[in-house]
Coordinates of C-alpha atoms and ligand atoms in Angstrom, one line a residue:
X19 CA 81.8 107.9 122.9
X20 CA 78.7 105.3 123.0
X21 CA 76.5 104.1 120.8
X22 CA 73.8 106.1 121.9
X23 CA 76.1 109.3 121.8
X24 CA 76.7 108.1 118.3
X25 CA 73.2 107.6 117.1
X26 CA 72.4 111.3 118.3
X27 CA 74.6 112.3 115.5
X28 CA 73.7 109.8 112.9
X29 CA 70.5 107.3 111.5
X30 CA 71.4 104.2 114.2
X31 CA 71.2 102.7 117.1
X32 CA 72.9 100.6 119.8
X33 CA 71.4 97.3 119.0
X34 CA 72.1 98.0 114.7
X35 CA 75.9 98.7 116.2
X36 CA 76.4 95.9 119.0
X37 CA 74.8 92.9 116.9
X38 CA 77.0 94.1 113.6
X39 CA 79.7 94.8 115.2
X40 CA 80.1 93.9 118.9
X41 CA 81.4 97.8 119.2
X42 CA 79.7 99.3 122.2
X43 CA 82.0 102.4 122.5
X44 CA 85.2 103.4 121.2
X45 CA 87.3 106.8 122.3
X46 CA 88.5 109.8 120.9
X47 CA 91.6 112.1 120.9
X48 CA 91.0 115.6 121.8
X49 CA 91.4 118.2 119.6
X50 CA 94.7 119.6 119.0
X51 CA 96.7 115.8 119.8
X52 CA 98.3 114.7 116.8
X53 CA 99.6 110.9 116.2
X54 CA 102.8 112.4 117.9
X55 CA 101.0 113.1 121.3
X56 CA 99.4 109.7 121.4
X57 CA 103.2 108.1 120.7
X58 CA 104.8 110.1 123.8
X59 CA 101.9 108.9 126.3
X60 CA 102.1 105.5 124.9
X61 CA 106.5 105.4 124.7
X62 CA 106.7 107.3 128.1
X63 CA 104.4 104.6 129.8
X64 CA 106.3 101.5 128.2
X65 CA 110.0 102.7 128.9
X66 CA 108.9 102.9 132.6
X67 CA 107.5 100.0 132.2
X68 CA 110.0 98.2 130.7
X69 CA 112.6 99.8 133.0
X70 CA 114.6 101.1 130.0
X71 CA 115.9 104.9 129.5
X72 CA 114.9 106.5 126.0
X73 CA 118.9 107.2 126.0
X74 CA 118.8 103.1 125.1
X75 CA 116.7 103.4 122.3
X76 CA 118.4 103.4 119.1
X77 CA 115.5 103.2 116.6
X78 CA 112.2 104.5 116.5
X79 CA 109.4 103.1 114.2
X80 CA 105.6 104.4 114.1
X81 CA 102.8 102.7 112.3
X82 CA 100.3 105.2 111.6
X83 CA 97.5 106.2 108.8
X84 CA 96.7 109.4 110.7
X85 CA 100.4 110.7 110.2
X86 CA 101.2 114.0 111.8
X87 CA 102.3 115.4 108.3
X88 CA 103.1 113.2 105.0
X89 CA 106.8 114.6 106.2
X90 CA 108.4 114.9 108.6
X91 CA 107.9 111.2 109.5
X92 CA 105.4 111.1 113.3
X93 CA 108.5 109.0 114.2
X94 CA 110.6 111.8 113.8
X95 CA 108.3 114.0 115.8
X96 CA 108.0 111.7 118.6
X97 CA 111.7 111.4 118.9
X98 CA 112.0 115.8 119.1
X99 CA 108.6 115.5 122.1
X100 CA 111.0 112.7 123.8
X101 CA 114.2 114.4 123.7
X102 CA 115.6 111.3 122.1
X103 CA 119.3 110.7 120.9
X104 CA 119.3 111.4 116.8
X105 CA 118.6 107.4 116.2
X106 CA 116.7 106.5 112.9
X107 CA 113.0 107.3 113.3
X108 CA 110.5 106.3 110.6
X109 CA 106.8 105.2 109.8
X110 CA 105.1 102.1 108.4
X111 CA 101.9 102.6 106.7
X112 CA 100.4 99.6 106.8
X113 CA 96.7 100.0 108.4
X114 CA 95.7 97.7 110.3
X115 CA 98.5 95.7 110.2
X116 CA 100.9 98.6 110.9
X117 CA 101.9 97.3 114.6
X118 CA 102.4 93.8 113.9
X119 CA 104.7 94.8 110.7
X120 CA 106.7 97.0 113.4
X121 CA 107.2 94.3 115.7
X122 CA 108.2 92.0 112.8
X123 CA 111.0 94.9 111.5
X124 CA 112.4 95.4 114.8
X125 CA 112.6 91.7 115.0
X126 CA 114.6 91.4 112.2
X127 CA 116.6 94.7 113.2
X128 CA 117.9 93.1 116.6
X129 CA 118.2 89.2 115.4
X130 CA 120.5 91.3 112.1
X131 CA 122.7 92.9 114.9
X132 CA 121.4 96.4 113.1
X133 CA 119.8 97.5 116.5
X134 CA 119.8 96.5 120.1
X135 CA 116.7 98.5 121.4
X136 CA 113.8 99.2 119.2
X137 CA 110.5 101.5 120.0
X138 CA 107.7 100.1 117.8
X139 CA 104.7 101.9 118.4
X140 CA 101.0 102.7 116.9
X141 CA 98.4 105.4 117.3
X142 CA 95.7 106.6 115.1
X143 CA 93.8 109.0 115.3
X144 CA 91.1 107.6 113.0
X145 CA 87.8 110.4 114.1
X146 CA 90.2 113.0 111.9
X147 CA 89.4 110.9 108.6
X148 CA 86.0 109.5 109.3
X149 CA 83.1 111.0 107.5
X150 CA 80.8 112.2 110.5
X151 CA 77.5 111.7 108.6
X152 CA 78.4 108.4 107.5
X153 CA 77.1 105.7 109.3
X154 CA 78.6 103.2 107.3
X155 CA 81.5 103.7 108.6
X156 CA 81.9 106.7 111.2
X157 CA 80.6 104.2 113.8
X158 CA 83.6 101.9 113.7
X159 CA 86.4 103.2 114.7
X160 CA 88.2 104.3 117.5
X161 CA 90.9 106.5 118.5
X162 CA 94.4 105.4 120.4
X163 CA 98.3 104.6 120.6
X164 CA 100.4 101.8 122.0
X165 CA 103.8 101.0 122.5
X166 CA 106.3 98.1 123.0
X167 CA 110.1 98.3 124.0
X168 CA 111.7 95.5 122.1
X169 CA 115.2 94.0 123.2
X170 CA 117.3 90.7 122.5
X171 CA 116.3 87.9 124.8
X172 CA 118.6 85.7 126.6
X173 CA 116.2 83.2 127.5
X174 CA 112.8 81.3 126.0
X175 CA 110.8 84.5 125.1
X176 CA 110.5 86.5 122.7
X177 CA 109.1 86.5 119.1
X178 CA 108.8 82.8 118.0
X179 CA 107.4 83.1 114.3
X180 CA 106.1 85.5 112.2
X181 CA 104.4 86.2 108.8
X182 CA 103.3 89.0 106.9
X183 CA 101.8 89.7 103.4
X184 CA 99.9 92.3 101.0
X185 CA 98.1 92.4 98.3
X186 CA 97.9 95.9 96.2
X187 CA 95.4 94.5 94.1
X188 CA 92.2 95.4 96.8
X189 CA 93.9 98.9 97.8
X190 CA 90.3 100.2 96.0
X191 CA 88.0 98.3 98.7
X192 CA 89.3 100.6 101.6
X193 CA 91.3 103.7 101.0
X194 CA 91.5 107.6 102.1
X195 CA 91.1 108.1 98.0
X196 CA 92.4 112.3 98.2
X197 CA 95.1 113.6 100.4
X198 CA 97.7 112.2 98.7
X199 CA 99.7 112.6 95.3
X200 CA 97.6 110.5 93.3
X201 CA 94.3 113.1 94.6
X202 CA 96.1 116.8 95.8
X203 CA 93.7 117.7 97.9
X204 CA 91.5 120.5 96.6
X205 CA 87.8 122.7 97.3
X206 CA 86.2 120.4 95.1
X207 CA 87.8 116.5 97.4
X208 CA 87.2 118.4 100.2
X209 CA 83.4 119.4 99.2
X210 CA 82.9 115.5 98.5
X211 CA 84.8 114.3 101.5
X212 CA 87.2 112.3 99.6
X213 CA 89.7 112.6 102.3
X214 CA 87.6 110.3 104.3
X215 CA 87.7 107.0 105.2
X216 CA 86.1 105.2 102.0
X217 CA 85.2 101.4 102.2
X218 CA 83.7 98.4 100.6
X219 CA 82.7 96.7 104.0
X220 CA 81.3 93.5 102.6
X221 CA 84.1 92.8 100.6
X222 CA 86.6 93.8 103.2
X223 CA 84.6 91.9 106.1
X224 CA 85.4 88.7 103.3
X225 CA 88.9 88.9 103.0
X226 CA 89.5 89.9 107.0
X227 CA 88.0 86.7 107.7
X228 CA 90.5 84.9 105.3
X229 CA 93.9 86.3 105.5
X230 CA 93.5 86.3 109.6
X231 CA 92.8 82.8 109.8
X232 CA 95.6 82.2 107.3
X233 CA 98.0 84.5 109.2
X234 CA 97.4 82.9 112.5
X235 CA 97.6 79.1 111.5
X236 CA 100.8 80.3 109.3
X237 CA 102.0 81.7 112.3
X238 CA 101.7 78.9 114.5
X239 CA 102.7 76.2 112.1
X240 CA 105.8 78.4 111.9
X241 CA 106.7 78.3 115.7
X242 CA 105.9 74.7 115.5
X243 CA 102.7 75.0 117.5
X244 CA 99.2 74.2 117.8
X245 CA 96.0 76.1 118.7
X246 CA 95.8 73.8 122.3
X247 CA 99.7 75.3 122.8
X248 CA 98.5 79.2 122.7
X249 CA 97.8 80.8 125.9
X250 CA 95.9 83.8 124.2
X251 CA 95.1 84.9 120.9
X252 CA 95.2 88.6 120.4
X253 CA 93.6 89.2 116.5
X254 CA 93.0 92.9 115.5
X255 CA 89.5 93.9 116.4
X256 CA 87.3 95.4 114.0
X257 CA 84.0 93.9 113.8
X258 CA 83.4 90.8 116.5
X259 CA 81.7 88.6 113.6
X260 CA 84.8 88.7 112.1
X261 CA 86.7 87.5 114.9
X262 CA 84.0 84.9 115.7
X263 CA 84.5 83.5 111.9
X264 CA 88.2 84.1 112.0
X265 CA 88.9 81.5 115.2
X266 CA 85.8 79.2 114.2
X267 CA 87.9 78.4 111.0
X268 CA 91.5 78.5 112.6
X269 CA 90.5 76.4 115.6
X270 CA 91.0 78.7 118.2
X271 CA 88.8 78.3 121.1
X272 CA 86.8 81.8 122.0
X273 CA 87.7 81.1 125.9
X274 CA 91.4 81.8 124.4
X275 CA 90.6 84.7 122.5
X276 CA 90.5 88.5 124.1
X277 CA 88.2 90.3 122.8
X278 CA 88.6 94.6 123.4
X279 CA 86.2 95.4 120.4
X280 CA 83.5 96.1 122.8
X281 CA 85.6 98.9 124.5
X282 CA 87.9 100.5 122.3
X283 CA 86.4 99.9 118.5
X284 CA 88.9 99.5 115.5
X285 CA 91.7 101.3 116.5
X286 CA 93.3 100.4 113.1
X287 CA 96.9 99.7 113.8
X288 CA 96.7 101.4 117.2
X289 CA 94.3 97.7 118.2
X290 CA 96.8 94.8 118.7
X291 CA 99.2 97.4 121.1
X292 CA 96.8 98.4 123.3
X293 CA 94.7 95.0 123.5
X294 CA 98.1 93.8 124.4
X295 CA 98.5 96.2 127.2
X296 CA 94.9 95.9 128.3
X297 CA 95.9 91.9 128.2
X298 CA 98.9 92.1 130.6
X299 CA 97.1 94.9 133.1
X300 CA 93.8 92.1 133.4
X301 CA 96.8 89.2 134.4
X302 CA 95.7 87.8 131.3
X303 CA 99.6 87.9 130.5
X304 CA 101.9 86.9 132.3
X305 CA 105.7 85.4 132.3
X306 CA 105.2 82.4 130.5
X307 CA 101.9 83.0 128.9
X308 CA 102.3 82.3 124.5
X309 CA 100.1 84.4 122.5
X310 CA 99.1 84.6 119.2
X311 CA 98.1 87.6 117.8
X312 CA 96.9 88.2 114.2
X313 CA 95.9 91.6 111.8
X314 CA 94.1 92.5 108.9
X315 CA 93.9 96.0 107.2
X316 CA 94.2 98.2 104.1
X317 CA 96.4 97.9 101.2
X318 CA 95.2 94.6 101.7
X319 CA 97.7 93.8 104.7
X320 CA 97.7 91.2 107.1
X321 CA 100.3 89.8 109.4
X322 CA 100.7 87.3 112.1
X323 CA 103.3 86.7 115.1
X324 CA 103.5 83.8 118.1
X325 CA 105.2 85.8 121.0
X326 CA 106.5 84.2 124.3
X327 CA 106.4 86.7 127.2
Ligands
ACO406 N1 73.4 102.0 111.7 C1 72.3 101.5 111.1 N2 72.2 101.0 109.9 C2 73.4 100.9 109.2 C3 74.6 101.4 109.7 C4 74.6 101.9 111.0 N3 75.7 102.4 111.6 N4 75.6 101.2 108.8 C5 75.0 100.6 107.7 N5 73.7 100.5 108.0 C6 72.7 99.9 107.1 C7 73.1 100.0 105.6 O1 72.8 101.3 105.1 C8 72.3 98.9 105.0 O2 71.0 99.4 104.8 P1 70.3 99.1 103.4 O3 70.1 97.6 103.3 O4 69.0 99.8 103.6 O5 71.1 99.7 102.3 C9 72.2 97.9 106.1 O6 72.6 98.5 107.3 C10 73.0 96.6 105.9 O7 74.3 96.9 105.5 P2 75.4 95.8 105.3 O8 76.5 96.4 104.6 O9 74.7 94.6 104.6 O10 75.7 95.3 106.8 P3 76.8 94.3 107.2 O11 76.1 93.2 108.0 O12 77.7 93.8 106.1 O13 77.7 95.1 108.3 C11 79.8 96.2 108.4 C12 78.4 96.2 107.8 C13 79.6 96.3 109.9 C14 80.5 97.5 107.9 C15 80.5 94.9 108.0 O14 80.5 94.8 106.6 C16 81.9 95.0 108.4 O15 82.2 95.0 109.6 N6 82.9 94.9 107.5 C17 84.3 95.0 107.8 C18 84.7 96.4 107.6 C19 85.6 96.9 108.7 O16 85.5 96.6 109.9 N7 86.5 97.7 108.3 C20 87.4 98.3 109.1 C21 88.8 98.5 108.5 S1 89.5 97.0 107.9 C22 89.8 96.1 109.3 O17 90.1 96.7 110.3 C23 89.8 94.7 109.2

């Protein structure tokens, strides 16, 4: 869906969205696919890519704010669509950040000796919980899943540092406010679309900006590295001024820096998985290459890794 599709619908344009943003189209799921669906295309695509049966898998973990139900987890629905063994399967709601903390548990699940094979995936399927007539925020996002088959290393690669963080305090500047316990969803949410995505986009623009740039230098300092030693920098994608601010202030160069805004939107946690994948198809990644990657996203969230492929 473009810009100009978009401002059929809604009170803007393609220059308001492209100078804002740097979004020039983002896609959707059709109707019917659940968080689930998205999962299996994604899983399917990175086992045979990986080279790695879903027999091997022996935990599951989804980051999603589109779950397919509030329970069963998506997690546990992906692993019935798979035909997977009955291995743990879960979900992380984190946002944005949802992939990145996935990666990060898995991590910690194979260096504990608790797994040997972990599925991390994302997918959103954010067009369910935007308000259509919004153009605050309908605009921005994007639908989309990605996966990643993670496994103990034997030589150089793998994940090198990491660092994560959230702060509960600014849940109010972006938040789905009914839906859930706190607001049971009823004729009178529903009438004032309270189960849509609600957001403060100044202030959240403000603290993107600062908790990426603090996630990614954290994250390099950890692995004992420097801006001129990363290949790539991979940072969640929601609004390419807030990229531009994030690397200006970290020290990243932009010729570094891949930038799938244009393409795909804000994919919420669903972003840093499939930038990744669109990264390794483009050659951009290859054996060897050292990226950093970086997110941002409700709750407040934020994370950041240094990954040697
Ligand atoms: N088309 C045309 N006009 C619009 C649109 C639109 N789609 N959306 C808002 N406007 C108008 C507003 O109504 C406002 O008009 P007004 O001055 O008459 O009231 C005007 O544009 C300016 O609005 P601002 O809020 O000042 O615009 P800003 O430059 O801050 O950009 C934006 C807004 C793009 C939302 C920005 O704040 C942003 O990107 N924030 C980050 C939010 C985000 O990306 N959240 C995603 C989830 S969190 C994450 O992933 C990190």
């Amino acid at each position: 869906m473009t810009n100009d599709d978009w401002s059929k619908l809604v009170d803007t344009s393609d220059e308001w969205i492209t100078t804002r943003t740097g979004i020039k189209e983002r896609h959707f799921a059709a109707p019917g696919q659940a968080a689930s669906d998205l999962v299996k295309i994604a899983a399917e695509k990175a086992l045979e890519d990986a080279g790695i049966d879903k027999d091997e898998i022996d935990v599951i973990i989804v980051g999603t704010v589109n779950a397919d139900n509030n329970y069963p987890s998506t997690g546990n629905w992906v692993q019935k669509k798979m035909g997977m063994k009955p291995v743990p399967s879960f979900d992380i709601s984190a946002a944005c950040s949802s992939f990145l903390y996935g990666l990060i548990l898995g991590d910690s699940l194979i260096k504990s000796g608790a797994a040997k094979t972990v599925l991390v995936s994302s997918a959103e399927i954010m067009s369910q919980i935007i308000d259509w007539e919004d153009r605050n925020t309908c605009v921005l996002f994007g639908d989309g899943a990605g996966s990643a088959v993670l496994r103990e290393s034997d030589g150089e690669e793998g994940i090198l540092s990491s660092c994560w963080g959230a702060d509960g305090n600014l849940g109010d500047l972006l938040v789905q406010p009914a839906g859930g316990s706190a607001m049971p969803p009823t004729e009178e949410t529903l009438a004032r679309k309270l189960h849509t995505v609600h957001m403060k986009g100044n202030e959240v623009f403000k603290h993107a900006v600062l908790r990426m740039q603090e996630a990614s230098m954290k994250a390099m300092e950890l692995a004992n590295l420097s801006s001129e030693d990363i290949d790539l920098f991979i940072p969640h994608q929601a609004n390419l001024r807030i990229i531009d601010a994030t690397i200006r202030r970290a020290k990243i160069p932009l010729e570094k820096t891949y930038i799938t805004v244009d393409k795909i939107a804000n994919m919420s946690g669903a972003t840093i998985p499939v930038s990744l994948d669109m990264a390794r198809r483009e050659g951009r990644i290859k054996e060897g290459t050292t990226v950093l990657t970086s997110a941002f996203g409700a709750g407040f969230t934020w994370g950041g890794l240094v990954i040697q492929f």
